[in-house]
CSV table of C-alpha atoms in Angstrom, one decimal:
chain,number,residue,atom,x,y,z
A,1,MET,CA,0.0,0.0,0.0
A,2,SER,CA,1.2,3.5,-0.7
A,3,ASP,CA,3.0,5.7,1.9
A,4,LYS,CA,-0.1,7.9,2.2
A,5,VAL,CA,-1.8,5.1,4.2
A,6,SER,CA,1.1,4.0,6.3
A,7,ARG,CA,-0.2,3.0,9.7
A,8,ARG,CA,1.8,5.4,11.9
A,9,ARG,CA,2.7,8.3,9.7
A,10,PHE,CA,2.2,11.6,11.4
A,11,ALA,CA,0.8,15.1,10.6
A,12,LYS,CA,3.6,17.4,9.6
A,13,LEU,CA,2.2,20.2,11.7
A,14,ALA,CA,2.2,18.1,14.8
A,15,GLY,CA,5.8,19.3,15.1
A,16,LEU,CA,8.4,20.8,12.9
A,17,SER,CA,8.7,18.4,10.0
A,18,ALA,CA,7.2,18.8,6.7
A,19,ALA,CA,-13.3,-20.9,19.3
A,20,GLY,CA,-11.1,-23.2,18.7
A,21,LEU,CA,-7.5,-23.7,19.7
A,22,THR,CA,-5.3,-25.9,17.7
A,23,GLY,CA,-3.5,-27.1,20.9
A,24,SER,CA,-1.2,-25.9,23.6
A,25,LEU,CA,1.5,-23.3,22.9
A,26,GLY,CA,4.0,-26.2,23.1
A,27,ALA,CA,2.7,-27.2,19.7
A,28,ALA,CA,4.3,-24.0,18.3
A,29,GLU,CA,7.7,-25.5,18.9
A,30,ALA,CA,10.3,-25.1,21.7
A,31,ARG,CA,9.6,-24.5,25.4
A,32,PRO,CA,11.8,-22.0,27.3
A,33,ALA,CA,15.4,-23.2,27.3
A,34,SER,CA,16.5,-21.7,30.6
A,35,PRO,CA,15.3,-20.1,33.8
A,36,PRO,CA,15.3,-16.4,34.4
A,37,ARG,CA,18.8,-14.9,33.9
A,38,ALA,CA,20.5,-13.1,36.7
A,39,GLY,CA,22.2,-9.8,35.9
A,40,GLY,CA,22.0,-9.9,32.1
A,41,GLY,CA,18.3,-9.4,31.4
A,42,PHE,CA,15.5,-6.9,32.2
A,43,PRO,CA,14.9,-5.5,35.7
A,44,ALA,CA,13.1,-7.6,38.2
A,45,GLY,CA,9.4,-7.0,38.1
A,46,PHE,CA,9.5,-6.0,34.4
A,47,VAL,CA,5.9,-6.2,33.0
A,48,TRP,CA,5.5,-8.4,30.0
A,49,GLY,CA,2.2,-8.2,28.2
A,50,THR,CA,0.3,-8.3,24.9
A,51,ALA,CA,-2.2,-5.8,23.5
A,52,THR,CA,-5.4,-5.6,21.4
A,53,SER,CA,-8.2,-3.1,20.8
A,54,SER,CA,-12.0,-3.5,21.0
A,55,TYR,CA,-13.0,-2.8,17.4
A,56,GLN,CA,-10.2,-4.9,16.0
A,57,ILE,CA,-11.2,-8.1,17.8
A,58,GLU,CA,-14.5,-8.0,19.6
A,59,GLY,CA,-17.0,-8.3,16.7
A,60,ALA,CA,-20.6,-8.5,18.0
A,61,VAL,CA,-21.2,-5.0,16.8
A,62,ASN,CA,-25.0,-5.3,16.9
A,63,GLU,CA,-25.3,-7.4,20.0
A,64,ASP,CA,-26.4,-6.6,23.6
A,65,GLY,CA,-27.2,-3.0,23.0
A,66,ARG,CA,-23.9,-1.8,21.6
A,67,GLY,CA,-24.2,1.4,19.6
A,68,ALA,CA,-22.6,2.3,16.3
A,69,SER,CA,-19.1,3.7,16.1
A,70,ILE,CA,-17.5,5.8,13.5
A,71,TRP,CA,-15.7,2.8,12.2
A,72,ASP,CA,-18.9,0.8,11.8
A,73,LYS,CA,-20.0,3.5,9.3
A,74,PHE,CA,-16.6,4.1,7.7
A,75,VAL,CA,-15.9,0.5,6.8
A,76,ARG,CA,-19.0,0.5,4.6
A,77,ILE,CA,-17.7,3.3,2.4
A,78,PRO,CA,-16.6,1.6,-0.8
A,79,GLY,CA,-12.8,1.6,-1.3
A,80,LYS,CA,-11.9,2.6,2.2
A,81,ILE,CA,-10.8,-0.8,3.4
A,82,GLU,CA,-8.2,-2.6,1.3
A,83,ASP,CA,-9.9,-6.0,1.2
A,84,GLY,CA,-13.5,-4.8,1.8
A,85,THR,CA,-13.8,-6.5,5.2
A,86,THR,CA,-15.3,-5.0,8.4
A,87,GLY,CA,-15.0,-5.5,12.1
A,88,ASP,CA,-18.5,-6.8,12.4
A,89,ARG,CA,-17.2,-10.3,13.2
A,90,ALA,CA,-13.4,-9.8,13.6
A,91,ASN,CA,-12.1,-12.3,16.1
A,92,GLU,CA,-15.4,-13.0,17.8
A,93,HIS,CA,-13.6,-12.1,21.0
A,94,TYR,CA,-16.8,-10.9,22.6
A,95,HIS,CA,-17.9,-14.6,22.7
A,96,ARG,CA,-14.4,-16.2,22.8
A,97,TYR,CA,-12.7,-14.1,25.4
A,98,LYS,CA,-12.1,-17.0,27.8
A,99,GLU,CA,-10.3,-18.9,25.0
A,100,ASP,CA,-8.3,-15.8,24.2
A,101,ILE,CA,-7.3,-15.3,27.8
A,102,ALA,CA,-6.0,-18.9,27.8
A,103,LEU,CA,-3.8,-17.9,24.9
A,104,ILE,CA,-2.3,-15.0,26.9
A,105,LYS,CA,-1.7,-17.3,29.9
A,106,ALA,CA,0.0,-19.9,27.6
A,107,LEU,CA,2.6,-17.2,26.7
A,108,GLY,CA,3.4,-16.6,30.4
A,109,CYS,CA,2.2,-13.0,30.1
A,110,LYS,CA,1.2,-11.3,33.4
A,111,ALA,CA,-0.4,-8.3,31.8
A,112,TYR,CA,-2.9,-7.7,29.0
A,113,ARG,CA,-3.7,-4.3,27.5
A,114,PHE,CA,-7.2,-4.1,26.0
A,115,SER,CA,-9.6,-1.3,25.2
A,116,VAL,CA,-13.1,-0.6,26.2
A,117,ALA,CA,-15.6,0.0,23.3
A,118,TRP,CA,-17.2,3.4,24.3
A,119,PRO,CA,-20.4,2.6,22.3
A,120,ARG,CA,-20.7,-0.7,24.1
A,121,LEU,CA,-21.0,1.2,27.4
A,122,PHE,CA,-22.8,4.2,26.1
A,123,PRO,CA,-24.6,3.5,22.7
A,124,ASP,CA,-25.0,7.2,22.1
A,125,GLY,CA,-21.7,8.3,23.8
A,126,ASP,CA,-23.6,9.8,26.7
A,127,GLY,CA,-26.9,9.4,28.4
A,128,LYS,CA,-28.1,6.2,29.9
A,129,PRO,CA,-25.3,3.5,30.2
A,130,ASN,CA,-25.8,0.0,28.7
A,131,PRO,CA,-25.6,-2.5,31.6
A,132,LYS,CA,-24.9,-5.4,29.2
A,133,GLY,CA,-21.8,-3.6,28.0
A,134,LEU,CA,-20.4,-3.2,31.5
A,135,ASP,CA,-21.2,-6.8,32.2
A,136,PHE,CA,-18.9,-7.9,29.4
A,137,TYR,CA,-15.9,-6.0,30.7
A,138,ASN,CA,-16.6,-7.1,34.2
A,139,ARG,CA,-16.5,-10.7,33.0
A,140,LEU,CA,-13.3,-10.0,31.0
A,141,VAL,CA,-11.5,-8.4,33.9
A,142,ASP,CA,-12.6,-11.2,36.3
A,143,GLU,CA,-11.4,-13.9,33.9
A,144,LEU,CA,-8.0,-12.2,33.5
A,145,LEU,CA,-7.5,-11.9,37.2
A,146,LYS,CA,-8.6,-15.6,37.7
A,147,ASN,CA,-5.8,-16.5,35.3
A,148,GLY,CA,-3.2,-14.4,37.1
A,149,ILE,CA,-3.1,-11.7,34.4
A,150,GLU,CA,-3.2,-8.0,35.3
A,151,PRO,CA,-5.7,-6.0,33.2
A,152,TRP,CA,-4.4,-2.7,31.7
A,153,LEU,CA,-7.3,-0.8,30.3
A,154,THR,CA,-7.4,1.7,27.4
A,155,LEU,CA,-10.4,4.1,27.4
A,156,TYR,CA,-10.3,5.0,23.7
A,157,HIS,CA,-8.9,3.1,20.8
A,158,TRP,CA,-10.6,5.0,18.0
A,159,ASP,CA,-14.2,3.6,18.2
A,160,LEU,CA,-15.9,7.0,18.8
A,161,PRO,CA,-19.7,6.6,19.1
A,162,GLN,CA,-21.2,7.7,15.8
A,163,SER,CA,-23.9,9.7,17.6
A,164,LEU,CA,-21.2,12.1,18.9
A,165,GLN,CA,-19.8,12.5,15.4
A,166,ASP,CA,-23.3,13.3,14.1
A,167,ARG,CA,-24.2,15.7,16.9
A,168,PHE,CA,-21.0,17.5,17.6
A,169,GLY,CA,-18.6,16.7,14.8
A,170,GLY,CA,-16.7,14.3,17.0
A,171,TRP,CA,-13.4,15.6,18.2
A,172,ARG,CA,-14.0,18.9,16.4
A,173,SER,CA,-16.0,19.9,19.5
A,174,THR,CA,-15.0,20.3,23.1
A,175,GLU,CA,-18.5,18.8,23.9
A,176,THR,CA,-17.1,15.5,22.9
A,177,CYS,CA,-14.1,16.1,25.2
A,178,LYS,CA,-16.4,16.7,28.2
A,179,ILE,CA,-18.5,13.7,27.4
A,180,PHE,CA,-15.3,11.6,27.2
A,181,GLY,CA,-14.5,12.8,30.7
A,182,ASP,CA,-17.9,11.6,31.9
A,183,TYR,CA,-17.3,8.3,30.2
A,184,ALA,CA,-13.9,8.0,31.8
A,185,ALA,CA,-15.5,8.7,35.2
A,186,TYR,CA,-18.0,5.9,34.7
A,187,VAL,CA,-15.4,3.4,33.7
A,188,ALA,CA,-13.1,4.3,36.6
A,189,GLY,CA,-16.0,4.1,39.0
A,190,HIS,CA,-17.0,0.6,38.0
A,191,LEU,CA,-13.7,-1.1,37.1
A,192,THR,CA,-10.8,0.3,39.1
A,193,ASP,CA,-11.6,-1.9,42.0
A,194,ARG,CA,-9.8,-4.5,39.9
A,195,VAL,CA,-8.1,-2.5,37.1
A,196,LYS,CA,-5.2,-0.5,38.5
A,197,ASN,CA,-3.7,0.9,35.2
A,198,VAL,CA,-5.6,3.0,32.7
A,199,PHE,CA,-4.5,4.5,29.4
A,200,THR,CA,-6.5,7.4,28.2
A,201,LEU,CA,-6.4,7.9,24.4
A,202,ASN,CA,-4.5,5.6,22.1
A,203,GLU,CA,-2.5,7.3,19.3
A,204,SER,CA,-3.9,10.8,19.0
A,205,GLY,CA,-1.2,11.4,16.3
A,206,ARG,CA,-2.9,8.7,14.1
A,207,PHE,CA,-6.6,9.2,14.6
A,208,VAL,CA,-6.6,13.0,14.4
A,209,TYR,CA,-4.5,13.3,11.2
A,210,PHE,CA,-5.7,10.2,9.4
A,211,GLY,CA,-9.4,10.7,10.4
A,212,TYR,CA,-9.7,14.4,10.1
A,213,GLY,CA,-6.8,15.5,8.0
A,214,ILE,CA,-6.4,13.2,5.1
A,215,GLY,CA,-9.5,11.2,5.5
A,216,ILE,CA,-8.2,7.6,5.2
A,217,ASP,CA,-9.4,6.6,8.7
A,218,ALA,CA,-12.8,7.1,10.3
A,219,PRO,CA,-14.6,9.5,10.1
A,220,GLY,CA,-12.9,10.2,6.7
A,221,LEU,CA,-12.7,14.0,6.7
A,222,THR,CA,-10.2,16.2,5.0
A,223,LEU,CA,-10.1,19.5,7.0
A,224,PRO,CA,-7.8,22.5,6.8
A,225,GLN,CA,-4.7,22.3,8.9
A,226,ALA,CA,-5.9,24.9,11.4
A,227,GLU,CA,-8.9,22.6,12.2
A,228,VAL,CA,-6.7,19.5,12.4
A,229,ASN,CA,-4.4,21.3,14.9
A,230,GLN,CA,-7.4,22.4,16.9
A,231,ILE,CA,-8.8,18.8,16.9
A,232,ARG,CA,-5.4,17.6,18.2
A,233,HIS,CA,-5.6,20.2,20.9
A,234,ASN,CA,-9.1,18.9,21.8
A,235,SER,CA,-7.8,15.4,22.0
A,236,ALA,CA,-5.1,16.6,24.5
A,237,LEU,CA,-7.9,18.3,26.4
A,238,ALA,CA,-9.9,15.0,26.4
A,239,HIS,CA,-6.8,13.3,27.8
A,240,GLY,CA,-6.5,15.8,30.6
A,241,LEU,CA,-10.2,15.5,31.5
A,242,ALA,CA,-10.0,11.7,31.5
A,243,VAL,CA,-6.9,11.9,33.9
A,244,GLN,CA,-8.9,14.1,36.2
A,245,ALA,CA,-11.9,11.8,36.0
A,246,VAL,CA,-9.9,8.8,36.9
A,247,ARG,CA,-8.3,10.6,39.8
A,248,ALA,CA,-11.7,11.7,41.1
A,249,HIS,CA,-13.6,8.4,40.6
A,250,GLY,CA,-11.0,5.7,40.5
A,251,ARG,CA,-10.1,3.6,43.6
A,252,ARG,CA,-7.0,4.6,45.5
A,253,GLY,CA,-3.8,3.4,43.8
A,254,THR,CA,-5.2,3.6,40.2
A,255,ARG,CA,-2.6,4.9,37.8
A,256,VAL,CA,-3.3,6.7,34.6
A,257,GLY,CA,-1.3,8.0,31.5
A,258,PRO,CA,-1.4,8.4,27.7
A,259,ALA,CA,-0.5,5.8,25.0
A,260,GLU,CA,0.9,7.7,22.1
A,261,ASN,CA,2.4,6.8,18.7
A,262,ILE,CA,5.4,9.1,19.4
A,263,ASP,CA,7.1,10.5,16.3
A,264,ALA,CA,10.2,8.5,16.8
A,265,CYS,CA,13.5,10.4,16.3
A,266,ALA,CA,17.0,8.9,16.6
A,267,PRO,CA,20.5,10.2,15.9
A,268,ALA,CA,21.8,9.1,12.6
A,269,ILE,CA,25.2,8.6,14.2
A,270,ASP,CA,25.9,8.4,17.9
A,271,THR,CA,27.8,11.6,18.5
A,272,PRO,CA,27.1,14.1,21.3
A,273,GLU,CA,26.0,16.7,18.7
A,274,ASN,CA,23.6,14.3,17.0
A,275,VAL,CA,22.2,13.0,20.2
A,276,ARG,CA,21.4,16.5,21.3
A,277,ALA,CA,19.8,17.1,17.9
A,278,ALA,CA,17.7,14.0,18.3
A,279,GLU,CA,16.6,15.2,21.8
A,280,ILE,CA,15.4,18.5,20.3
A,281,ALA,CA,13.8,16.8,17.4
A,282,LEU,CA,11.9,14.4,19.7
A,283,ARG,CA,10.5,17.3,21.7
A,284,GLU,CA,9.6,19.5,18.7
A,285,MET,CA,8.2,16.7,16.5
A,286,ASN,CA,5.8,15.8,19.3
A,287,ALA,CA,5.1,19.3,20.4
A,288,GLY,CA,1.5,19.2,19.3
A,289,TYR,CA,0.4,16.5,21.7
A,290,LEU,CA,2.9,14.7,24.0
A,291,ASN,CA,5.0,17.8,24.9
A,292,VAL,CA,2.0,19.9,25.8
A,293,ILE,CA,0.6,17.0,27.9
A,294,MET,CA,3.9,16.6,29.8
A,295,THR,CA,4.8,20.3,30.2
A,296,GLY,CA,1.6,22.3,30.0
A,297,ARG,CA,2.8,24.5,27.1
A,298,TYR,CA,3.3,24.5,23.4
A,299,THR,CA,6.8,25.2,22.4
A,300,ASP,CA,7.7,28.5,20.8
A,301,ALA,CA,9.0,26.8,17.8
A,302,PHE,CA,5.8,24.8,17.3
A,303,LEU,CA,3.6,28.0,17.5
A,304,LYS,CA,5.9,29.9,15.2
A,305,PHE,CA,5.9,27.1,12.6
A,306,ALA,CA,2.1,26.6,12.9
A,307,GLY,CA,1.6,30.3,12.5
A,308,PRO,CA,-2.1,31.2,11.8
A,309,ASN,CA,-2.9,27.4,11.9
A,310,ALA,CA,-1.9,27.2,15.6
A,311,PRO,CA,-4.6,25.9,17.9
A,312,LYS,CA,-6.6,28.3,20.0
A,313,PHE,CA,-6.4,27.6,23.7
A,314,THR,CA,-6.7,29.0,27.2
A,315,ASP,CA,-4.5,28.8,30.3
A,316,ALA,CA,-7.2,26.9,32.0
A,317,GLU,CA,-7.2,24.3,29.2
A,318,LEU,CA,-3.4,23.9,29.4
A,319,LYS,CA,-3.7,23.3,33.1
A,320,ILE,CA,-6.2,20.5,32.5
A,321,ILE,CA,-4.2,19.0,29.6
A,322,SER,CA,-1.1,18.9,31.8
A,323,SER,CA,-2.8,17.1,34.7
A,324,PRO,CA,0.0,15.0,36.2
A,325,VAL,CA,0.2,11.4,34.9
A,326,ASP,CA,1.7,8.3,36.5
A,327,PHE,CA,3.4,6.9,33.5
A,328,LEU,CA,4.1,7.5,29.8
A,329,GLY,CA,2.9,4.9,27.3
A,330,LEU,CA,4.9,4.9,24.0
A,331,ASN,CA,3.8,3.0,20.9
A,332,ILE,CA,7.1,2.4,19.0
A,333,TYR,CA,7.4,0.5,15.7
A,334,ALA,CA,9.7,2.2,13.4
A,335,PRO,CA,12.0,5.2,13.1
A,336,GLN,CA,10.2,8.2,11.6
A,337,ASN,CA,13.2,10.4,11.6
A,338,TYR,CA,17.0,10.0,11.7
A,339,VAL,CA,18.4,13.3,12.5
A,340,VAL,CA,21.8,15.1,12.5
A,341,ALA,CA,22.8,18.4,14.2
A,342,SER,CA,22.3,21.5,12.2
A,343,ASP,CA,23.0,25.2,12.7
A,344,GLN,CA,19.8,26.1,10.9
A,345,GLY,CA,16.4,26.3,12.3
A,346,ALA,CA,15.8,24.5,15.6
A,347,GLY,CA,19.1,22.8,15.6
A,348,PHE,CA,18.4,19.5,13.9
A,349,MET,CA,17.8,18.2,10.4
A,350,PRO,CA,15.7,15.2,9.6
A,351,LEU,CA,17.4,13.0,6.9
A,352,PRO,CA,15.5,11.5,4.0
A,353,ILE,CA,14.8,7.8,4.3
A,354,PRO,CA,16.2,5.8,1.3
A,355,LYS,CA,13.8,3.7,-0.6
A,356,SER,CA,16.1,0.8,0.0
A,357,PHE,CA,15.7,1.0,3.8
A,358,PRO,CA,14.7,-2.4,5.1
A,359,HIS,CA,11.2,-2.9,6.2
A,360,MET,CA,8.7,-5.6,7.2
A,361,ASN,CA,5.9,-6.6,4.9
A,362,SER,CA,4.2,-3.3,5.6
A,363,ASP,CA,6.1,-0.6,3.8
A,364,TRP,CA,5.8,1.9,6.6
A,365,LEU,CA,7.3,-0.6,9.1
A,366,ARG,CA,11.0,0.2,8.7
A,367,VAL,CA,13.3,-2.0,10.7
A,368,GLY,CA,15.2,0.3,13.1
A,369,PRO,CA,15.8,-1.6,16.4
A,370,GLU,CA,17.8,1.3,17.9
A,371,THR,CA,14.6,3.3,18.0
A,372,LEU,CA,13.6,1.2,21.1
A,373,TYR,CA,16.7,2.4,22.8
A,374,TRP,CA,16.9,6.1,21.8
A,375,VAL,CA,13.3,7.1,22.1
A,376,PRO,CA,12.6,6.0,25.7
A,377,LYS,CA,16.1,7.3,26.7
A,378,LEU,CA,15.5,10.7,25.2
A,379,ALA,CA,11.8,10.8,26.3
A,380,ALA,CA,12.7,10.1,29.9
A,381,LYS,CA,15.2,13.0,29.8
A,382,ILE,CA,12.9,15.5,28.0
A,383,TRP,CA,9.8,14.9,30.1
A,384,LYS,CA,11.5,13.8,33.4
A,385,THR,CA,9.3,10.7,33.7
A,386,ASP,CA,10.3,7.7,35.9
A,387,ALA,CA,7.9,5.2,34.4
A,388,ILE,CA,7.7,4.4,30.7
A,389,TYR,CA,5.8,1.5,29.2
A,390,ILE,CA,6.2,0.4,25.6
A,391,SER,CA,2.4,0.2,25.1
A,392,GLU,CA,2.8,-1.2,21.6
A,393,ASN,CA,5.6,-2.8,19.5
A,394,GLY,CA,5.4,-5.5,17.0
A,395,ALA,CA,5.6,-6.4,13.3
A,396,SER,CA,3.4,-7.7,10.4
A,397,GLY,CA,4.6,-10.7,8.5
A,398,ASP,CA,3.6,-12.9,5.6
A,399,ASP,CA,2.8,-15.7,8.0
A,400,ALA,CA,2.2,-18.5,5.5
A,401,VAL,CA,0.8,-21.7,6.9
A,402,THR,CA,3.1,-24.5,5.9
A,403,PRO,CA,1.9,-28.0,4.9
A,404,ASP,CA,2.5,-29.2,8.5
A,405,GLY,CA,0.0,-26.6,9.7
A,406,LYS,CA,2.4,-24.3,11.4
A,407,ILE,CA,3.6,-20.8,10.9
A,408,TYR,CA,7.4,-20.3,11.0
A,409,ASP,CA,7.5,-16.5,11.3
A,410,THR,CA,11.3,-16.1,11.6
A,411,ASP,CA,10.9,-12.6,10.1
A,412,ARG,CA,8.9,-11.4,13.2
A,413,ILE,CA,11.3,-13.2,15.5
A,414,MET,CA,14.2,-11.3,13.8
A,415,TYR,CA,12.4,-8.0,14.4
A,416,LEU,CA,11.5,-8.7,18.0
A,417,ARG,CA,14.9,-10.1,18.9
A,418,ASN,CA,16.7,-7.0,17.7
A,419,TYR,CA,14.2,-4.5,19.1
A,420,LEU,CA,14.1,-6.2,22.5
A,421,ALA,CA,17.9,-6.3,22.6
A,422,GLN,CA,17.9,-2.5,22.2
A,423,LEU,CA,15.2,-2.1,24.9
A,424,GLN,CA,17.3,-4.3,27.2
A,425,ARG,CA,20.3,-2.1,26.5
A,426,ALA,CA,18.2,0.9,27.6
A,427,THR,CA,17.0,-0.6,30.8
A,428,ALA,CA,20.6,-1.8,31.6
A,429,GLU,CA,21.6,1.9,31.4
A,430,GLY,CA,18.9,2.9,33.8
A,431,VAL,CA,16.2,4.1,31.4
A,432,PRO,CA,13.0,3.8,33.3
A,433,VAL,CA,11.1,1.4,31.0
A,434,ARG,CA,8.9,-0.7,33.3
A,435,GLY,CA,7.1,-2.9,30.9
A,436,TYR,CA,6.4,-3.9,27.3
A,437,PHE,CA,3.2,-4.8,25.5
A,438,LEU,CA,3.6,-6.7,22.2
A,439,TRP,CA,1.2,-5.9,19.4
A,440,SER,CA,-0.6,-8.1,19.0
A,441,LEU,CA,-1.9,-11.1,20.8
A,442,MET,CA,-3.5,-12.4,17.6
A,443,ASP,CA,-4.2,-11.4,14.0
A,444,ASN,CA,-7.1,-9.1,13.8
A,445,PHE,CA,-8.9,-6.4,11.8
A,446,GLU,CA,-6.0,-4.1,10.9
A,447,TRP,CA,-8.0,-0.9,10.1
A,448,VAL,CA,-7.6,0.3,6.5
A,449,TYR,CA,-5.8,-3.0,5.6
A,450,GLY,CA,-8.7,-5.1,6.7
A,451,LEU,CA,-7.6,-8.6,7.3
A,452,ASN,CA,-4.6,-8.4,5.0
A,453,LYS,CA,-1.9,-7.5,7.6
A,454,ARG,CA,-1.1,-9.9,10.3
A,455,PHE,CA,0.6,-8.8,13.5
A,456,GLY,CA,-0.4,-11.6,15.9
A,457,LEU,CA,1.6,-14.1,17.9
A,458,TYR,CA,-1.4,-16.4,17.1
A,459,HIS,CA,-2.5,-16.9,13.6
A,460,VAL,CA,-6.3,-16.6,13.1
A,461,ASN,CA,-8.3,-18.3,10.4
A,462,PHE,CA,-11.1,-15.8,10.0
A,463,ASP,CA,-13.4,-18.3,8.4
A,464,THR,CA,-13.1,-20.9,11.2
A,465,GLN,CA,-11.8,-18.6,14.0
A,466,VAL,CA,-9.2,-21.2,14.8
A,467,ARG,CA,-6.2,-19.7,16.6
A,468,THR,CA,-2.8,-21.3,15.9
A,469,PRO,CA,0.4,-20.3,17.7
A,470,LYS,CA,3.2,-19.0,15.4
A,471,LEU,CA,6.8,-19.8,16.1
A,472,SER,CA,7.1,-16.2,17.5
A,473,ALA,CA,4.7,-17.2,20.3
A,474,SER,CA,7.3,-19.6,21.6
A,475,PHE,CA,10.0,-17.0,21.1
A,476,TYR,CA,8.1,-14.5,23.2
A,477,ARG,CA,7.3,-17.1,25.8
A,478,ASN,CA,11.0,-17.8,26.1
A,479,VAL,CA,11.7,-14.0,26.5
A,480,ILE,CA,9.2,-13.8,29.3
A,481,ALA,CA,10.4,-16.9,31.0
A,482,THR,CA,14.0,-15.7,31.0
A,483,ASN,CA,13.2,-12.0,31.5
A,484,ALA,CA,15.8,-11.3,28.8
A,485,ALA,CA,15.9,-10.5,25.1
A,486,GLY,CA,16.0,-13.7,23.0
A,487,ALA,CA,19.4,-14.8,21.6
């Protein structure tokens, strides 16, 4: 697919740049070869998990009172989804969640990041809640805890209630932000007796630009840059309101933070000048969302660059946006920018990415393992955080089923091995990365790609819904068992 639909490409004005199981996991191949390593692995207590999202796996879009989301409407626009599929059925997780939790347990994961479908709890986004929707997430959380798996909840992973889009223009209006705060309060009040970690919005950088800027994601709008920047500001405001709602209505000890597809910047060459340039670039390329959340202000360079397209805001809004968070979630897949020092502009220069740069079977997914070292390291310094979680990282693959019925995804293992080695390097140097969530537990509905791109540790036959562990499932199980990057 062309670069214009790359999954995690960012808006230039965000910163300064232009049922059934096939058997136990053991059937995938090897069991862990050794016990946890002492001294050479990840820190003790490191959180190992997997991640999914509601629309991508749940299905059951018309069951038990769920309302329509913007994706339910968008997928029915001809030509918007590469293979013409929808999330109507997806992985049938709504009915198969116990089987899927067994898959998580088989990996040895002690944490699972999932998202709540806003229209499943509030069919119209606000108003009267749907008790059957809450019942599902109560059952899901209880089943996770029963199996020794800690639930990590995401409040918003793109399935905005269609009613809010129709009534208020979705994220174009601060009314949606306020309603999101009310929704967050409801979730916190009903689930944080068992759920102790809450992510607010997933990937503002994606859903704002793709959905409202270039129209290739729901709701499919192409608005002027000034409006896109304002919508991004609104999403930051929604984040802040959600943080305040979780603080006010959550049980004591509940933690909350964002999960953002950070515009990943790394030095092209490891020299002091280039590292400093990468630090500046990481701040400025993320000035439109993460930096304002973490610091309570838009940088001077961002406002100057945006000019008349800069968002309108008040001091009161900035105070809400910068409500203190407990952790920073970073979705990191590929390097967006390799930079070198420059005496022009802001002090850095992004380099062009050659066409020959290696990538996975998604063109946008360039293989840059050092990204998982540099980005957390620089982010911790810039925003002075002591708790970072890699809220997503993973790779798509061809994932052919061989005649013996197995999937030998050595390409994904190569990707994970190298990325995790760089993450281990970061933690060994004291970078405060506390956990890692692999995207994804299983193949699912991959947004504009439909069912064509597979990111899972478990292969899914979408006709039969049979889940089959790939070789990478055994690899990840070994990583978790040894608490160390795989050799």
